[in-house]
PDB file of C-alpha atoms in Angstrom:
ATOM      1  CA  MET X   6      27.210  14.890   6.987  1.00 95.00           C
ATOM      2  CA  THR X   7      27.518  14.525   3.658  1.00 97.00           C
ATOM      3  CA  GLU X   8      28.806  10.889   1.764  1.00 97.00           C
ATOM      4  CA  LEU X   9      30.024  10.604  -2.352  1.00 98.00           C
ATOM      5  CA  GLU X  10      31.248   7.286  -3.853  1.00 96.00           C
ATOM      6  CA  CYS X  11      32.340   7.059  -7.168  1.00 96.00           C
ATOM      7  CA  GLY X  12      34.481   4.051  -7.941  1.00 92.00           C
ATOM      8  CA  ASP X  13      37.409   3.275  -4.884  1.00 94.00           C
ATOM      9  CA  CYS X  14      36.731   6.738  -4.366  1.00 96.00           C
ATOM     10  CA  SER X  15      34.784   8.759  -1.470  1.00 97.00           C
ATOM     11  CA  VAL X  16      34.192  12.033  -0.426  1.00 98.00           C
ATOM     12  CA  ARG X  17      32.144  12.972   2.884  1.00 98.00           C
ATOM     13  CA  ILE X  18      31.716  17.155   3.219  1.00 98.00           C
ATOM     14  CA  ASP X  19      30.647  18.125   6.613  1.00 97.00           C
ATOM     15  CA  LYS X  20      28.194  21.326   6.228  1.00 96.00           C
ATOM     16  CA  GLY X  21      30.294  22.551   2.674  1.00 97.00           C
ATOM     17  CA  GLU X  22      33.314  21.570   4.459  1.00 98.00           C
ATOM     18  CA  LEU X  23      35.568  18.708   3.301  1.00 98.00           C
ATOM     19  CA  VAL X  24      36.817  16.904   5.708  1.00 98.00           C
ATOM     20  CA  SER X  25      37.334  13.759   4.039  1.00 98.00           C
ATOM     21  CA  PHE X  26      38.305  12.085   0.003  1.00 98.00           C
ATOM     22  CA  THR X  27      40.126   9.073   0.238  1.00 97.00           C
ATOM     23  CA  LYS X  28      41.139   6.378  -2.626  1.00 96.00           C
ATOM     24  CA  GLU X  29      41.022   2.233  -1.467  1.00 94.00           C
ATOM     25  CA  GLY X  30      41.554   3.731   2.084  1.00 92.00           C
ATOM     26  CA  HIS X  31      44.745   6.621   2.157  1.00 96.00           C
ATOM     27  CA  GLU X  32      43.748  10.365   3.748  1.00 97.00           C
ATOM     28  CA  PHE X  33      44.259  13.233   1.773  1.00 98.00           C
ATOM     29  CA  ILE X  34      42.709  15.727   3.086  1.00 98.00           C
ATOM     30  CA  HIS X  35      43.487  16.858   6.573  1.00 97.00           C
ATOM     31  CA  GLN X  36      42.044  15.877   9.677  1.00 95.00           C
ATOM     32  CA  LYS X  37      40.383  18.013  12.110  1.00 90.00           C
ATOM     33  CA  GLY X  38      42.050  16.845  15.503  1.00 88.00           C
ATOM     34  CA  SER X  39      45.535  16.646  14.313  1.00 93.00           C
ATOM     35  CA  PRO X  40      48.176  19.335  14.999  1.00 91.00           C
ATOM     36  CA  GLY X  41      48.516  22.922  12.359  1.00 89.00           C
ATOM     37  CA  TRP X  42      45.508  23.526  11.973  1.00 91.00           C
ATOM     38  CA  ARG X  43      41.470  23.391  13.128  1.00 89.00           C
ATOM     39  CA  SER X  44      39.595  23.378  10.020  1.00 93.00           C
ATOM     40  CA  ALA X  45      39.636  21.174   6.366  1.00 96.00           C
ATOM     41  CA  ASP X  46      38.938  23.633   3.696  1.00 97.00           C
ATOM     42  CA  THR X  47      37.491  26.845   3.569  1.00 96.00           C
ATOM     43  CA  GLU X  48      37.169  30.431   1.306  1.00 98.00           C
ATOM     44  CA  MET X  49      39.268  33.289   1.566  1.00 97.00           C
ATOM     45  CA  PHE X  50      36.333  35.904  -0.410  1.00 98.00           C
ATOM     46  CA  PRO X  51      35.328  38.421   0.023  1.00 98.00           C
ATOM     47  CA  ILE X  52      38.396  39.113   0.605  1.00 97.00           C
ATOM     48  CA  ILE X  53      42.162  37.027   0.807  1.00 97.00           C
ATOM     49  CA  GLY X  54      44.900  38.106   4.146  1.00 93.00           C
ATOM     50  CA  PRO X  55      44.346  40.061   6.874  1.00 94.00           C
ATOM     51  CA  VAL X  56      43.983  43.326   6.998  1.00 94.00           C
ATOM     52  CA  ASP X  57      44.923  44.444  11.815  1.00 92.00           C
ATOM     53  CA  LYS X  58      47.110  47.433  10.195  1.00 92.00           C
ATOM     54  CA  ALA X  59      44.463  48.135   8.046  1.00 92.00           C
ATOM     55  CA  GLY X  60      41.411  48.855  10.980  1.00 93.00           C
ATOM     56  CA  PHE X  61      40.049  45.892   9.857  1.00 93.00           C
ATOM     57  CA  ARG X  62      38.843  48.564   6.267  1.00 94.00           C
ATOM     58  CA  VAL X  63      39.233  47.393   2.586  1.00 95.00           C
ATOM     59  CA  GLN X  64      39.058  50.473   0.649  1.00 94.00           C
ATOM     60  CA  VAL X  65      35.819  49.996  -1.592  1.00 95.00           C
ATOM     61  CA  PRO X  66      33.580  51.760  -4.272  1.00 93.00           C
ATOM     62  CA  ARG X  67      30.684  51.610  -1.885  1.00 89.00           C
ATOM     63  CA  SER X  68      32.665  52.676   1.025  1.00 80.00           C
ATOM     64  CA  ASN X  69      34.970  50.875   3.897  1.00 75.00           C
ATOM     65  CA  ALA X  70      34.232  47.336   4.130  1.00 93.00           C
ATOM     66  CA  ILE X  71      34.858  45.882   7.570  1.00 95.00           C
ATOM     67  CA  GLN X  72      36.467  42.713   7.057  1.00 95.00           C
ATOM     68  CA  ASP X  73      39.231  40.448   9.097  1.00 92.00           C
ATOM     69  CA  GLN X  74      41.317  38.113   7.526  1.00 91.00           C
ATOM     70  CA  HIS X  75      40.572  35.972   4.550  1.00 93.00           C
ATOM     71  CA  GLY X  76      36.536  37.880   4.628  1.00 94.00           C
ATOM     72  CA  LEU X  77      33.078  37.270   5.845  1.00 96.00           C
ATOM     73  CA  LEU X  78      32.153  34.242   3.760  1.00 97.00           C
ATOM     74  CA  ARG X  79      33.706  31.738   6.163  1.00 95.00           C
ATOM     75  CA  GLU X  80      31.359  33.039   9.200  1.00 95.00           C
ATOM     76  CA  LEU X  81      28.370  32.523   7.408  1.00 97.00           C
ATOM     77  CA  GLU X  82      26.159  29.304   7.278  1.00 96.00           C
ATOM     78  CA  TYR X  83      26.142  26.796   3.881  1.00 98.00           C
ATOM     79  CA  GLU X  84      23.232  25.362   2.774  1.00 97.00           C
ATOM     80  CA  LEU X  85      22.678  22.192   0.622  1.00 98.00           C
ATOM     81  CA  ILE X  86      20.662  22.370  -2.257  1.00 97.00           C
ATOM     82  CA  SER X  87      21.234  19.247  -3.863  1.00 97.00           C
ATOM     83  CA  HIS X  88      23.138  15.838  -3.763  1.00 97.00           C
ATOM     84  CA  THR X  89      23.500  12.643  -6.081  1.00 97.00           C
ATOM     85  CA  ASP X  90      25.799   9.646  -5.398  1.00 96.00           C
ATOM     86  CA  ILE X  91      28.640  11.405  -6.699  1.00 98.00           C
ATOM     87  CA  SER X  92      27.365  15.550  -6.480  1.00 98.00           C
ATOM     88  CA  ALA X  93      26.480  17.696  -3.782  1.00 98.00           C
ATOM     89  CA  THR X  94      26.075  21.806  -4.264  1.00 98.00           C
ATOM     90  CA  PHE X  95      26.446  24.412  -1.048  1.00 98.00           C
ATOM     91  CA  LYS X  96      25.128  27.731  -1.294  1.00 98.00           C
ATOM     92  CA  LYS X  97      25.729  30.892   1.106  1.00 98.00           C
ATOM     93  CA  GLU X  98      23.844  34.271   0.660  1.00 98.00           C
ATOM     94  CA  TYR X  99      23.878  37.971   1.977  1.00 98.00           C
ATOM     95  CA  LYS X 100      22.029  41.424   1.868  1.00 97.00           C
ATOM     96  CA  ALA X 101      24.563  44.326   1.845  1.00 95.00           C
ATOM     97  CA  GLY X 102      25.316  45.028   4.908  1.00 93.00           C
ATOM     98  CA  THR X 103      23.830  43.295   7.147  1.00 96.00           C
ATOM     99  CA  PRO X 104      26.253  42.219  10.415  1.00 95.00           C
ATOM    100  CA  VAL X 105      27.540  39.310  10.538  1.00 94.00           C
ATOM    101  CA  LYS X 106      29.690  38.367  14.076  1.00 94.00           C
ATOM    102  CA  ASN X 107      32.762  38.326  13.466  1.00 94.00           C
ATOM    103  CA  SER X 108      34.349  34.136  15.479  1.00 93.00           C
ATOM    104  CA  LYS X 109      38.093  35.926  15.917  1.00 89.00           C
ATOM    105  CA  PHE X 110      36.133  38.088  18.174  1.00 89.00           C
ATOM    106  CA  PRO X 111      37.963  39.458  21.134  1.00 92.00           C
ATOM    107  CA  ASP X 112      40.511  37.198  21.522  1.00 87.00           C
ATOM    108  CA  LYS X 113      41.972  37.506  17.768  1.00 85.00           C
ATOM    109  CA  SER X 114      40.154  40.480  16.158  1.00 88.00           C
ATOM    110  CA  THR X 115      39.096  43.879  17.677  1.00 88.00           C
ATOM    111  CA  LYS X 116      36.015  43.984  15.712  1.00 91.00           C
ATOM    112  CA  GLN X 117      32.974  42.185  16.963  1.00 95.00           C
ATOM    113  CA  TRP X 118      30.982  43.107  13.113  1.00 95.00           C
ATOM    114  CA  LEU X 119      32.161  42.635   9.440  1.00 96.00           C
ATOM    115  CA  LEU X 120      29.432  44.283   7.287  1.00 95.00           C
ATOM    116  CA  TRP X 121      30.155  44.537   3.474  1.00 97.00           C
ATOM    117  CA  PRO X 122      28.767  46.364   1.035  1.00 96.00           C
ATOM    118  CA  TYR X 123      27.328  44.463  -1.843  1.00 97.00           C
ATOM    119  CA  SER X 124      24.658  41.605  -1.710  1.00 97.00           C
ATOM    120  CA  PHE X 125      25.625  37.983  -3.358  1.00 98.00           C
ATOM    121  CA  GLU X 126      24.875  34.288  -3.302  1.00 98.00           C
ATOM    122  CA  PHE X 127      28.246  31.645  -4.082  1.00 98.00           C
ATOM    123  CA  GLU X 128      27.786  28.909  -4.732  1.00 98.00           C
ATOM    124  CA  LYS X 129      30.501  25.601  -3.810  1.00 98.00           C
ATOM    125  CA  SER X 130      29.301  22.349  -5.682  1.00 98.00           C
ATOM    126  CA  PHE X 131      30.958  19.042  -5.945  1.00 98.00           C
ATOM    127  CA  GLY X 132      31.634  16.553  -8.988  1.00 98.00           C
ATOM    128  CA  LEU X 133      32.927  13.052  -7.983  1.00 98.00           C
ATOM    129  CA  LYS X 134      34.178  11.399 -10.549  1.00 95.00           C
ATOM    130  CA  GLU X 135      37.066   8.034 -10.527  1.00 91.00           C
ATOM    131  CA  ASN X 136      40.153   9.760  -8.608  1.00 94.00           C
ATOM    132  CA  GLN X 137      39.243  13.116  -9.305  1.00 97.00           C
ATOM    133  CA  LEU X 138      37.311  15.513  -7.380  1.00 98.00           C
ATOM    134  CA  GLU X 139      36.230  18.481  -9.001  1.00 98.00           C
ATOM    135  CA  ILE X 140      35.061  21.699  -7.224  1.00 98.00           C
ATOM    136  CA  ALA X 141      33.390  24.430  -8.675  1.00 98.00           C
ATOM    137  CA  PHE X 142      32.731  27.724  -7.183  1.00 98.00           C
ATOM    138  CA  LYS X 143      29.970  30.115  -8.358  1.00 98.00           C
ATOM    139  CA  ILE X 144      30.055  34.111  -7.775  1.00 98.00           C
ATOM    140  CA  SER X 145      26.239  36.133  -8.654  1.00 97.00           C
ATOM    141  CA  GLY X 146      25.913  39.511  -7.011  1.00 95.00           C
ATOM    142  CA  GLU X 147      25.522  42.813  -7.919  1.00 93.00           C
ATOM    143  CA  ARG X 148      26.619  43.682 -10.827  1.00 94.00           C
ATOM    144  CA  ASP X 149      30.851  45.644 -10.472  1.00 95.00           C
ATOM    145  CA  MET X 150      31.108  43.939  -6.823  1.00 97.00           C
ATOM    146  CA  PRO X 151      34.979  44.127  -6.123  1.00 97.00           C
ATOM    147  CA  PHE X 152      35.934  40.973  -4.724  1.00 98.00           C
ATOM    148  CA  MET X 153      39.145  37.680  -4.639  1.00 98.00           C
ATOM    149  CA  LEU X 154      38.927  34.245  -3.693  1.00 98.00           C
ATOM    150  CA  GLY X 155      41.296  31.524  -2.329  1.00 98.00           C
ATOM    151  CA  TYR X 156      40.455  28.157  -1.729  1.00 98.00           C
ATOM    152  CA  HIS X 157      41.853  27.105   0.902  1.00 97.00           C
ATOM    153  CA  PRO X 158      42.050  23.452   1.530  1.00 98.00           C
ATOM    154  CA  ALA X 159      44.453  21.300   3.308  1.00 97.00           C
ATOM    155  CA  PHE X 160      46.504  17.926   2.683  1.00 98.00           C
ATOM    156  CA  LYS X 161      47.696  15.482   4.519  1.00 97.00           C
ATOM    157  CA  VAL X 162      51.178  14.812   5.208  1.00 97.00           C
ATOM    158  CA  HIS X 163      52.226  11.155   5.241  1.00 97.00           C
ATOM    159  CA  THR X 164      55.716  11.035   4.932  1.00 96.00           C
ATOM    160  CA  ASN X 165      58.924  12.918   6.254  1.00 93.00           C
ATOM    161  CA  GLN X 166      59.749  14.328   2.748  1.00 94.00           C
ATOM    162  CA  PRO X 167      56.830  15.369   0.811  1.00 97.00           C
ATOM    163  CA  ILE X 168      56.981  17.786  -2.508  1.00 97.00           C
ATOM    164  CA  ILE X 169      55.342  20.708  -3.412  1.00 98.00           C
ATOM    165  CA  ALA X 170      56.235  20.147  -7.413  1.00 97.00           C
ATOM    166  CA  THR X 171      54.684  23.419 -10.412  1.00 96.00           C
ATOM    167  CA  GLY X 172      56.738  22.090 -13.364  1.00 88.00           C
ATOM    168  CA  ARG X 173      58.746  24.605 -12.952  1.00 90.00           C
ATOM    169  CA  GLN X 174      60.353  24.275  -9.821  1.00 93.00           C
ATOM    170  CA  GLU X 175      60.050  21.720  -6.691  1.00 97.00           C
ATOM    171  CA  ILE X 176      59.088  23.063  -3.082  1.00 97.00           C
ATOM    172  CA  THR X 177      60.337  21.623   0.072  1.00 97.00           C
ATOM    173  CA  LEU X 178      58.713  21.687   3.591  1.00 96.00           C
ATOM    174  CA  GLU X 179      60.581  22.948   5.164  1.00 96.00           C
ATOM    175  CA  GLU X 180      60.772  26.382   2.994  1.00 97.00           C
ATOM    176  CA  VAL X 181      57.405  26.716   3.114  1.00 96.00           C
ATOM    177  CA  LEU X 182      57.804  26.657   6.751  1.00 96.00           C
ATOM    178  CA  ALA X 183      60.341  29.028   6.781  1.00 95.00           C
ATOM    179  CA  VAL X 184      58.578  31.804   4.673  1.00 94.00           C
ATOM    180  CA  GLY X 185      55.850  31.729   7.528  1.00 86.00           C
ATOM    181  CA  GLY X 186      52.254  33.321   8.335  1.00 85.00           C
ATOM    182  CA  ARG X 187      52.711  35.350   4.902  1.00 87.00           C
ATOM    183  CA  ALA X 188      52.147  32.065   2.855  1.00 94.00           C
ATOM    184  CA  PHE X 189      54.439  30.833   0.311  1.00 96.00           C
ATOM    185  CA  GLN X 190      54.010  32.275  -3.287  1.00 96.00           C
ATOM    186  CA  VAL X 191      53.487  30.609  -6.242  1.00 97.00           C
ATOM    187  CA  GLU X 192      53.360  32.654  -9.679  1.00 95.00           C
ATOM    188  CA  ASN X 193      50.862  32.181 -12.539  1.00 96.00           C
ATOM    189  CA  CYS X 194      50.457  28.463 -11.751  1.00 97.00           C
ATOM    190  CA  ASN X 195      47.032  26.646 -12.116  1.00 97.00           C
ATOM    191  CA  SER X 196      48.591  23.530 -11.183  1.00 98.00           C
ATOM    192  CA  ILE X 197      50.191  21.648  -7.925  1.00 98.00           C
ATOM    193  CA  THR X 198      51.141  18.868  -7.934  1.00 98.00           C
ATOM    194  CA  LEU X 199      52.305  17.902  -3.680  1.00 98.00           C
ATOM    195  CA  LYS X 200      54.889  14.377  -3.815  1.00 97.00           C
ATOM    196  CA  ASP X 201      54.011  12.322  -0.489  1.00 97.00           C
ATOM    197  CA  LYS X 202      52.978   8.576  -0.509  1.00 96.00           C
ATOM    198  CA  ARG X 203      50.718   9.186  -2.871  1.00 96.00           C
ATOM    199  CA  ASP X 204      50.846  11.927  -5.291  1.00 97.00           C
ATOM    200  CA  ILE X 205      47.167  14.618  -5.537  1.00 98.00           C
ATOM    201  CA  THR X 206      47.653  17.223  -7.832  1.00 98.00           C
ATOM    202  CA  ILE X 207      45.327  20.499  -7.832  1.00 98.00           C
ATOM    203  CA  GLU X 208      44.662  21.752 -11.615  1.00 98.00           C
ATOM    204  CA  THR X 209      42.665  24.790 -11.291  1.00 98.00           C
ATOM    205  CA  GLU X 210      40.908  26.746 -13.809  1.00 98.00           C
ATOM    206  CA  GLY X 211      40.400  31.195 -13.049  1.00 97.00           C
ATOM    207  CA  PHE X 212      42.116  31.022  -9.414  1.00 97.00           C
ATOM    208  CA  GLY X 213      46.536  31.802 -11.632  1.00 96.00           C
ATOM    209  CA  HIS X 214      48.059  31.520  -9.151  1.00 97.00           C
ATOM    210  CA  PHE X 215      48.405  29.722  -5.298  1.00 98.00           C
ATOM    211  CA  MET X 216      49.885  30.283  -1.828  1.00 97.00           C
ATOM    212  CA  CYS X 217      50.727  27.881   0.679  1.00 97.00           C
ATOM    213  CA  TRP X 218      51.203  27.243   4.498  1.00 97.00           C
ATOM    214  CA  THR X 219      51.480  25.396   7.107  1.00 96.00           C
ATOM    215  CA  GLU X 220      53.276  25.834  10.761  1.00 95.00           C
ATOM    216  CA  VAL X 221      53.263  21.687  11.202  1.00 96.00           C
ATOM    217  CA  THR X 222      54.980  18.621   9.010  1.00 96.00           C
ATOM    218  CA  ASN X 223      51.795  17.118   8.549  1.00 97.00           C
ATOM    219  CA  MET X 224      50.150  18.912   7.514  1.00 97.00           C
ATOM    220  CA  VAL X 225      49.838  21.052   4.587  1.00 97.00           C
ATOM    221  CA  CYS X 226      47.726  23.691   2.708  1.00 97.00           C
ATOM    222  CA  ILE X 227      47.901  24.356  -1.267  1.00 98.00           C
ATOM    223  CA  GLU X 228      45.097  27.334  -1.832  1.00 98.00           C
ATOM    224  CA  PRO X 229      44.739  28.624  -5.558  1.00 98.00           C
ATOM    225  CA  ILE X 230      44.601  32.152  -5.295  1.00 98.00           C
ATOM    226  CA  SER X 231      42.905  34.985  -7.574  1.00 98.00           C
ATOM    227  CA  PHE X 232      45.480  36.913  -5.865  1.00 97.00           C
ATOM    228  CA  TYR X 233      48.528  37.311  -3.497  1.00 97.00           C
ATOM    229  CA  PRO X 234      47.618  39.543  -0.803  1.00 96.00           C
ATOM    230  CA  TYR X 235      51.399  40.338   0.801  1.00 95.00           C
ATOM    231  CA  SER X 236      52.496  42.207  -2.396  1.00 94.00           C
ATOM    232  CA  VAL X 237      51.099  45.071  -1.002  1.00 95.00           C
ATOM    233  CA  GLU X 238      50.308  46.702   2.833  1.00 95.00           C
ATOM    234  CA  GLN X 239      47.151  46.051   3.247  1.00 95.00           C
ATOM    235  CA  THR X 240      45.915  49.529   3.206  1.00 93.00           C
ATOM    236  CA  GLU X 241      46.397  49.065  -0.283  1.00 95.00           C
ATOM    237  CA  LEU X 242      44.225  46.029  -0.730  1.00 94.00           C
ATOM    238  CA  HIS X 243      42.267  46.901  -3.461  1.00 93.00           C
ATOM    239  CA  GLU X 244      44.965  46.736  -5.370  1.00 95.00           C
ATOM    240  CA  GLY X 245      43.802  42.334  -5.522  1.00 95.00           C
ATOM    241  CA  PHE X 246      39.737  43.424  -5.872  1.00 97.00           C
ATOM    242  CA  GLN X 247      38.098  41.545  -9.502  1.00 96.00           C
ATOM    243  CA  PHE X 248      34.850  42.745 -10.600  1.00 97.00           C
ATOM    244  CA  LEU X 249      31.394  40.452 -11.593  1.00 97.00           C
ATOM    245  CA  GLY X 250      29.833  41.477 -14.513  1.00 95.00           C
ATOM    246  CA  ASP X 251      26.699  40.699 -15.897  1.00 93.00           C
ATOM    247  CA  SER X 252      27.405  36.922 -15.388  1.00 95.00           C
ATOM    248  CA  PRO X 253      28.464  34.440 -12.316  1.00 97.00           C
ATOM    249  CA  ALA X 254      31.987  34.296 -11.903  1.00 98.00           C
ATOM    250  CA  ILE X 255      33.031  30.423 -12.335  1.00 98.00           C
ATOM    251  CA  PHE X 256      36.560  29.305 -10.772  1.00 98.00           C
ATOM    252  CA  LYS X 257      37.130  25.246 -10.282  1.00 98.00           C
ATOM    253  CA  VAL X 258      39.337  23.274  -8.770  1.00 98.00           C
ATOM    254  CA  ASN X 259      40.491  19.489  -9.648  1.00 98.00           C
ATOM    255  CA  LEU X 260      41.713  17.263  -7.433  1.00 98.00           C
ATOM    256  CA  ILE X 261      43.457  14.903  -8.915  1.00 98.00           C
ATOM    257  CA  LEU X 262      44.767  11.454  -6.906  1.00 96.00           C
ATOM    258  CA  ASP X 263      47.241   9.318  -8.170  1.00 84.00           C
TER     259      ASP X 263
END
């Protein structure tokens, strides 16, 4: 377990997964074992969304890639590459064409192995300041590699009627529940505040959009995304790709406490 501390804020990271962010003992992150989701956070890369209706294949310039929901990055293990009292950086690496075992097979998927025809490095870094945790993602790889990126954190809900506020609208938990598995779309937005017993604001750079998901009332996922996958048919998912240039792509998420 990797731990960070700054003032009255503390963070715990389990092999790259943010499993706790507290201030004065108040927990903001959904806890594993609680109803709703088996994880606390994860990344969606190099695709976002399901692909079962497309035969688990995604069109890319080099060839058809074999992916499962939200991509293969989550099947790889993070390596801790640096750590201080207030920061930590983790990395995953992938070599083009390497088969990756799909943890959803055979119960939730017909594909035992996932493939991506491009090599890449993916860094996830944490920096803790007073009342703020910055999470940065650096994507390096082959020029013109297509990709999407989504960050999938789950926040603990403490009250009966939390509000998800965007500045333009206020979204209730009931509205998110009603959308179901597709996730509630929030377009062209870089900042959302979860108003609960204590507020937490999610500010982003590079993503551009959010989607919100839950199936229970004790947690909600507020997910920065580069593309909302349900806006197209699964066979057209490639319309949401960005492409790597000569320098790494950088995305940031700031979790700011009240």
